[in-house]
């Protein structure tokens, strides 16, 4: 198996959106799991909507929580640090509102 992929999703006011991104990433993982292992880190940046609660339970998803809103940069760093701690070798940040379709990861990950 190749490198472990850590995908970080900062999550703030993303109710109704973040689970769609996670589902898309899980589809990508299902297509690549023979070559790569994945971990998805959803970082709740003290979201008033509790967007993270809609995330389905899955062994490759970890929800990390900030006690106060620190912003997207800090949430990304929190996720990257945890991914590094979990021995991920590839780090990817995706937005919870999905402006970039995760399906493109099928083409990109092998070249990172």
mmCIF file of N, CA and C in Angstrom, residues 15-91:
data_model
loop_
_atom_site.group_PDB
_atom_site.id
_atom_site.type_symbol
_atom_site.label_atom_id
_atom_site.label_comp_id
_atom_site.label_asym_id
_atom_site.label_seq_id
_atom_site.Cartn_x
_atom_site.Cartn_y
_atom_site.Cartn_z
ATOM 1 N N UNK A 15 -23.717 23.444 7.776
ATOM 2 C CA UNK A 15 -24.837 22.520 7.958
ATOM 3 C C UNK A 15 -25.480 22.226 6.604
ATOM 4 N N UNK A 16 -25.696 20.949 6.333
ATOM 5 C CA UNK A 16 -26.287 20.535 5.070
ATOM 6 C C UNK A 16 -25.279 20.430 3.938
ATOM 7 N N UNK A 17 -24.028 20.773 4.197
ATOM 8 C CA UNK A 17 -23.001 20.754 3.153
ATOM 9 C C UNK A 17 -21.866 19.772 3.437
ATOM 10 N N UNK A 18 -21.394 19.774 4.670
ATOM 11 C CA UNK A 18 -20.183 19.013 4.987
ATOM 12 C C UNK A 18 -20.346 17.518 4.733
ATOM 13 N N UNK A 19 -21.508 16.970 4.987
ATOM 14 C CA UNK A 19 -21.683 15.530 4.776
ATOM 15 C C UNK A 19 -21.596 15.166 3.297
ATOM 16 N N UNK A 20 -21.995 16.077 2.418
ATOM 17 C CA UNK A 20 -21.875 15.830 0.978
ATOM 18 C C UNK A 20 -20.406 15.718 0.578
ATOM 19 N N UNK A 21 -19.581 16.583 1.150
ATOM 20 C CA UNK A 21 -18.141 16.523 0.875
ATOM 21 C C UNK A 21 -17.569 15.210 1.388
ATOM 22 N N UNK A 22 -17.928 14.850 2.609
ATOM 23 C CA UNK A 22 -17.438 13.602 3.203
ATOM 24 C C UNK A 22 -17.881 12.409 2.362
ATOM 25 N N UNK A 23 -19.139 12.382 1.940
ATOM 26 C CA UNK A 23 -19.617 11.273 1.099
ATOM 27 C C UNK A 23 -18.836 11.185 -0.208
ATOM 28 N N UNK A 24 -18.507 12.326 -0.795
ATOM 29 C CA UNK A 24 -17.715 12.327 -2.028
ATOM 30 C C UNK A 24 -16.313 11.789 -1.787
ATOM 31 N N UNK A 25 -15.726 12.162 -0.663
ATOM 32 C CA UNK A 25 -14.393 11.659 -0.322
ATOM 33 C C UNK A 25 -14.443 10.151 -0.075
ATOM 34 N N UNK A 26 -15.488 9.692 0.585
ATOM 35 C CA UNK A 26 -15.625 8.251 0.814
ATOM 36 C C UNK A 26 -15.755 7.491 -0.501
ATOM 37 N N UNK A 27 -16.421 8.085 -1.488
ATOM 38 C CA UNK A 27 -16.493 7.463 -2.814
ATOM 39 C C UNK A 27 -15.094 7.380 -3.436
ATOM 40 N N UNK A 28 -14.351 8.475 -3.362
ATOM 41 C CA UNK A 28 -12.985 8.486 -3.896
ATOM 42 C C UNK A 28 -12.157 7.407 -3.201
ATOM 43 N N UNK A 29 -12.275 7.331 -1.885
ATOM 44 C CA UNK A 29 -11.557 6.306 -1.126
ATOM 45 C C UNK A 29 -11.927 4.903 -1.609
ATOM 46 N N UNK A 30 -13.202 4.672 -1.848
ATOM 47 C CA UNK A 30 -13.625 3.331 -2.300
ATOM 48 C C UNK A 30 -12.974 2.958 -3.629
ATOM 49 N N UNK A 31 -12.643 3.947 -4.434
ATOM 50 C CA UNK A 31 -12.003 3.710 -5.728
ATOM 51 C C UNK A 31 -10.482 3.570 -5.612
ATOM 52 N N UNK A 32 -9.903 4.052 -4.509
ATOM 53 C CA UNK A 32 -8.449 4.090 -4.380
ATOM 54 C C UNK A 32 -7.902 3.247 -3.236
ATOM 55 N N UNK A 33 -8.769 2.556 -2.503
ATOM 56 C CA UNK A 33 -8.326 1.904 -1.272
ATOM 57 C C UNK A 33 -7.322 0.774 -1.482
ATOM 58 N N UNK A 34 -7.190 0.296 -2.710
ATOM 59 C CA UNK A 34 -6.177 -0.720 -2.977
ATOM 60 C C UNK A 34 -4.777 -0.112 -2.978
ATOM 61 N N UNK A 35 -4.690 1.193 -3.254
ATOM 62 C CA UNK A 35 -3.393 1.863 -3.350
ATOM 63 C C UNK A 35 -3.095 2.787 -2.178
ATOM 64 N N UNK A 36 -4.136 3.367 -1.580
ATOM 65 C CA UNK A 36 -3.956 4.371 -0.541
ATOM 66 C C UNK A 36 -4.900 4.120 0.624
ATOM 67 N N UNK A 37 -4.432 4.480 1.815
ATOM 68 C CA UNK A 37 -5.339 4.530 2.956
ATOM 69 C C UNK A 37 -5.692 5.992 3.185
ATOM 70 N N UNK A 38 -6.859 6.237 3.725
ATOM 71 C CA UNK A 38 -7.356 7.598 3.925
ATOM 72 C C UNK A 38 -7.726 7.805 5.381
ATOM 73 N N UNK A 39 -7.582 9.049 5.829
ATOM 74 C CA UNK A 39 -8.168 9.531 7.073
ATOM 75 C C UNK A 39 -8.785 10.881 6.744
ATOM 76 N N UNK A 40 -9.989 11.089 7.231
ATOM 77 C CA UNK A 40 -10.692 12.359 7.027
ATOM 78 C C UNK A 40 -10.798 13.036 8.392
ATOM 79 N N UNK A 41 -10.323 14.275 8.452
ATOM 80 C CA UNK A 41 -10.347 15.045 9.691
ATOM 81 C C UNK A 41 -11.300 16.223 9.508
ATOM 82 N N UNK A 42 -12.449 16.144 10.147
ATOM 83 C CA UNK A 42 -13.406 17.250 10.139
ATOM 84 C C UNK A 42 -13.111 18.068 11.389
ATOM 85 N N UNK A 43 -12.732 19.328 11.183
ATOM 86 C CA UNK A 43 -12.359 20.183 12.315
ATOM 87 C C UNK A 43 -13.505 21.152 12.583
ATOM 88 N N UNK A 44 -14.225 20.886 13.677
ATOM 89 C CA UNK A 44 -15.313 21.767 14.105
ATOM 90 C C UNK A 44 -14.693 23.010 14.724
ATOM 91 N N UNK A 45 -14.825 24.139 14.042
ATOM 92 C CA UNK A 45 -14.258 25.396 14.523
ATOM 93 C C UNK A 45 -15.279 26.157 15.360
ATOM 94 N N UNK A 46 -15.842 25.453 16.345
ATOM 95 C CA UNK A 46 -16.851 26.005 17.250
ATOM 96 C C UNK A 46 -18.067 26.507 16.457
ATOM 97 N N UNK A 47 -18.529 25.673 15.543
ATOM 98 C CA UNK A 47 -19.640 26.022 14.663
ATOM 99 C C UNK A 47 -20.945 26.169 15.448
ATOM 100 N N UNK A 48 -21.609 27.316 15.329
ATOM 101 C CA UNK A 48 -22.873 27.513 16.053
ATOM 102 C C UNK A 48 -23.985 26.600 15.538
ATOM 103 N N UNK A 49 -23.860 26.104 14.313
ATOM 104 C CA UNK A 49 -24.858 25.198 13.729
ATOM 105 C C UNK A 49 -24.584 23.736 14.080
ATOM 106 N N UNK A 50 -23.440 23.476 14.712
ATOM 107 C CA UNK A 50 -23.006 22.104 15.012
ATOM 108 C C UNK A 50 -23.037 21.231 13.751
ATOM 109 N N UNK A 51 -22.484 21.782 12.682
ATOM 110 C CA UNK A 51 -22.467 21.115 11.374
ATOM 111 C C UNK A 51 -21.883 19.711 11.446
ATOM 112 N N UNK A 52 -20.889 19.536 12.303
ATOM 113 C CA UNK A 52 -20.202 18.250 12.405
ATOM 114 C C UNK A 52 -21.128 17.108 12.834
ATOM 115 N N UNK A 53 -22.243 17.435 13.475
ATOM 116 C CA UNK A 53 -23.146 16.391 13.967
ATOM 117 C C UNK A 53 -23.786 15.573 12.847
ATOM 118 N N UNK A 54 -23.803 16.092 11.621
ATOM 119 C CA UNK A 54 -24.408 15.346 10.521
ATOM 120 C C UNK A 54 -23.442 14.324 9.906
ATOM 121 N N UNK A 55 -22.196 14.328 10.357
ATOM 122 C CA UNK A 55 -21.210 13.387 9.833
ATOM 123 C C UNK A 55 -21.569 11.976 10.295
ATOM 124 N N UNK A 56 -21.627 11.072 9.338
ATOM 125 C CA UNK A 56 -21.907 9.675 9.664
ATOM 126 C C UNK A 56 -20.688 9.045 10.327
ATOM 127 N N UNK A 57 -20.921 8.146 11.238
ATOM 128 C CA UNK A 57 -19.842 7.464 11.932
ATOM 129 C C UNK A 57 -19.106 6.539 10.959
ATOM 130 N N UNK A 58 -17.801 6.677 10.902
ATOM 131 C CA UNK A 58 -16.987 5.856 10.012
ATOM 132 C C UNK A 58 -15.588 5.790 10.613
ATOM 133 N N UNK A 59 -14.955 4.638 10.522
ATOM 134 C CA UNK A 59 -13.648 4.456 11.159
ATOM 135 C C UNK A 59 -12.542 5.331 10.557
ATOM 136 N N UNK A 60 -12.721 5.852 9.353
ATOM 137 C CA UNK A 60 -11.676 6.692 8.768
ATOM 138 C C UNK A 60 -11.966 8.189 8.948
ATOM 139 N N UNK A 61 -12.993 8.518 9.719
ATOM 140 C CA UNK A 61 -13.346 9.920 9.966
ATOM 141 C C UNK A 61 -13.095 10.252 11.434
ATOM 142 N N UNK A 62 -12.374 11.342 11.664
ATOM 143 C CA UNK A 62 -12.173 11.844 13.017
ATOM 144 C C UNK A 62 -12.706 13.274 13.062
ATOM 145 N N UNK A 63 -13.511 13.559 14.063
ATOM 146 C CA UNK A 63 -13.995 14.921 14.285
ATOM 147 C C UNK A 63 -13.154 15.536 15.397
ATOM 148 N N UNK A 64 -12.503 16.638 15.070
ATOM 149 C CA UNK A 64 -11.685 17.381 16.027
ATOM 150 C C UNK A 64 -12.440 18.662 16.358
ATOM 151 N N UNK A 65 -12.342 19.122 17.597
ATOM 152 C CA UNK A 65 -13.144 20.281 17.996
ATOM 153 C C UNK A 65 -12.305 21.393 18.604
ATOM 154 N N UNK A 66 -12.606 22.613 18.175
ATOM 155 C CA UNK A 66 -12.062 23.804 18.816
ATOM 156 C C UNK A 66 -13.090 24.294 19.831
ATOM 157 N N UNK A 67 -12.619 24.757 20.967
ATOM 158 C CA UNK A 67 -13.509 25.282 22.010
ATOM 159 C C UNK A 67 -13.979 26.701 21.692
ATOM 160 N N UNK A 68 -13.249 27.377 20.795
ATOM 161 C CA UNK A 68 -13.655 28.706 20.334
ATOM 162 C C UNK A 68 -13.317 28.809 18.867
ATOM 163 N N UNK A 69 -13.975 29.713 18.172
ATOM 164 C CA UNK A 69 -13.720 29.892 16.749
ATOM 165 C C UNK A 69 -12.346 30.526 16.560
ATOM 166 N N UNK A 70 -11.488 29.829 15.820
ATOM 167 C CA UNK A 70 -10.122 30.298 15.580
ATOM 168 C C UNK A 70 -9.876 30.637 14.117
ATOM 169 N N UNK A 71 -10.841 30.339 13.260
ATOM 170 C CA UNK A 71 -10.691 30.637 11.842
ATOM 171 C C UNK A 71 -10.238 29.435 11.034
ATOM 172 N N UNK A 72 -10.411 29.561 9.735
ATOM 173 C CA UNK A 72 -10.129 28.449 8.827
ATOM 174 C C UNK A 72 -8.655 28.045 8.837
ATOM 175 N N UNK A 73 -7.756 29.016 8.973
ATOM 176 C CA UNK A 73 -6.323 28.699 8.992
ATOM 177 C C UNK A 73 -5.953 27.833 10.187
ATOM 178 N N UNK A 74 -6.430 28.231 11.358
ATOM 179 C CA UNK A 74 -6.139 27.460 12.573
ATOM 180 C C UNK A 74 -6.793 26.081 12.521
ATOM 181 N N UNK A 75 -8.001 26.010 11.980
ATOM 182 C CA UNK A 75 -8.679 24.709 11.858
ATOM 183 C C UNK A 75 -7.901 23.795 10.916
ATOM 184 N N UNK A 76 -7.372 24.362 9.834
ATOM 185 C CA UNK A 76 -6.576 23.576 8.895
ATOM 186 C C UNK A 76 -5.312 23.061 9.577
ATOM 187 N N UNK A 77 -4.637 23.921 10.321
ATOM 188 C CA UNK A 77 -3.424 23.514 11.026
ATOM 189 C C UNK A 77 -3.729 22.419 12.041
ATOM 190 N N UNK A 78 -4.835 22.547 12.762
ATOM 191 C CA UNK A 78 -5.236 21.504 13.724
ATOM 192 C C UNK A 78 -5.374 20.159 13.008
ATOM 193 N N UNK A 79 -6.038 20.170 11.855
ATOM 194 C CA UNK A 79 -6.220 18.935 11.091
ATOM 195 C C UNK A 79 -4.912 18.384 10.567
ATOM 196 N N UNK A 80 -4.047 19.253 10.039
ATOM 197 C CA UNK A 80 -2.753 18.797 9.518
ATOM 198 C C UNK A 80 -1.884 18.213 10.630
ATOM 199 N N UNK A 81 -1.918 18.842 11.791
ATOM 200 C CA UNK A 81 -1.129 18.306 12.921
ATOM 201 C C UNK A 81 -1.595 16.909 13.309
ATOM 202 N N UNK A 82 -2.904 16.726 13.358
ATOM 203 C CA UNK A 82 -3.431 15.402 13.706
ATOM 204 C C UNK A 82 -3.084 14.394 12.609
ATOM 205 N N UNK A 83 -3.165 14.807 11.353
ATOM 206 C CA UNK A 83 -2.808 13.912 10.244
ATOM 207 C C UNK A 83 -1.337 13.511 10.335
ATOM 208 N N UNK A 84 -0.489 14.454 10.665
ATOM 209 C CA UNK A 84 0.938 14.150 10.818
ATOM 210 C C UNK A 84 1.144 13.173 11.976
ATOM 211 N N UNK A 85 0.450 13.425 13.079
ATOM 212 C CA UNK A 85 0.509 12.545 14.253
ATOM 213 C C UNK A 85 0.073 11.118 13.892
ATOM 214 N N UNK A 86 -0.889 11.015 12.967
ATOM 215 C CA UNK A 86 -1.399 9.711 12.526
ATOM 216 C C UNK A 86 -0.602 9.129 11.356
ATOM 217 N N UNK A 87 0.563 9.699 11.090
ATOM 218 C CA UNK A 87 1.489 9.207 10.063
ATOM 219 C C UNK A 87 0.989 9.335 8.630
ATOM 220 N N UNK A 88 0.146 10.321 8.376
ATOM 221 C CA UNK A 88 -0.238 10.595 6.991
ATOM 222 C C UNK A 88 0.980 11.176 6.262
ATOM 223 N N UNK A 89 1.098 10.867 4.999
ATOM 224 C CA UNK A 89 2.206 11.365 4.176
ATOM 225 C C UNK A 89 1.728 12.387 3.145
ATOM 226 N N UNK A 90 0.458 12.348 2.825
ATOM 227 C CA UNK A 90 -0.143 13.287 1.880
ATOM 228 C C UNK A 90 -1.201 14.070 2.649
ATOM 229 N N UNK A 91 -1.167 15.409 2.519
ATOM 230 C CA UNK A 91 -2.091 16.281 3.238
ATOM 231 C C UNK A 91 -2.901 17.071 2.228
#
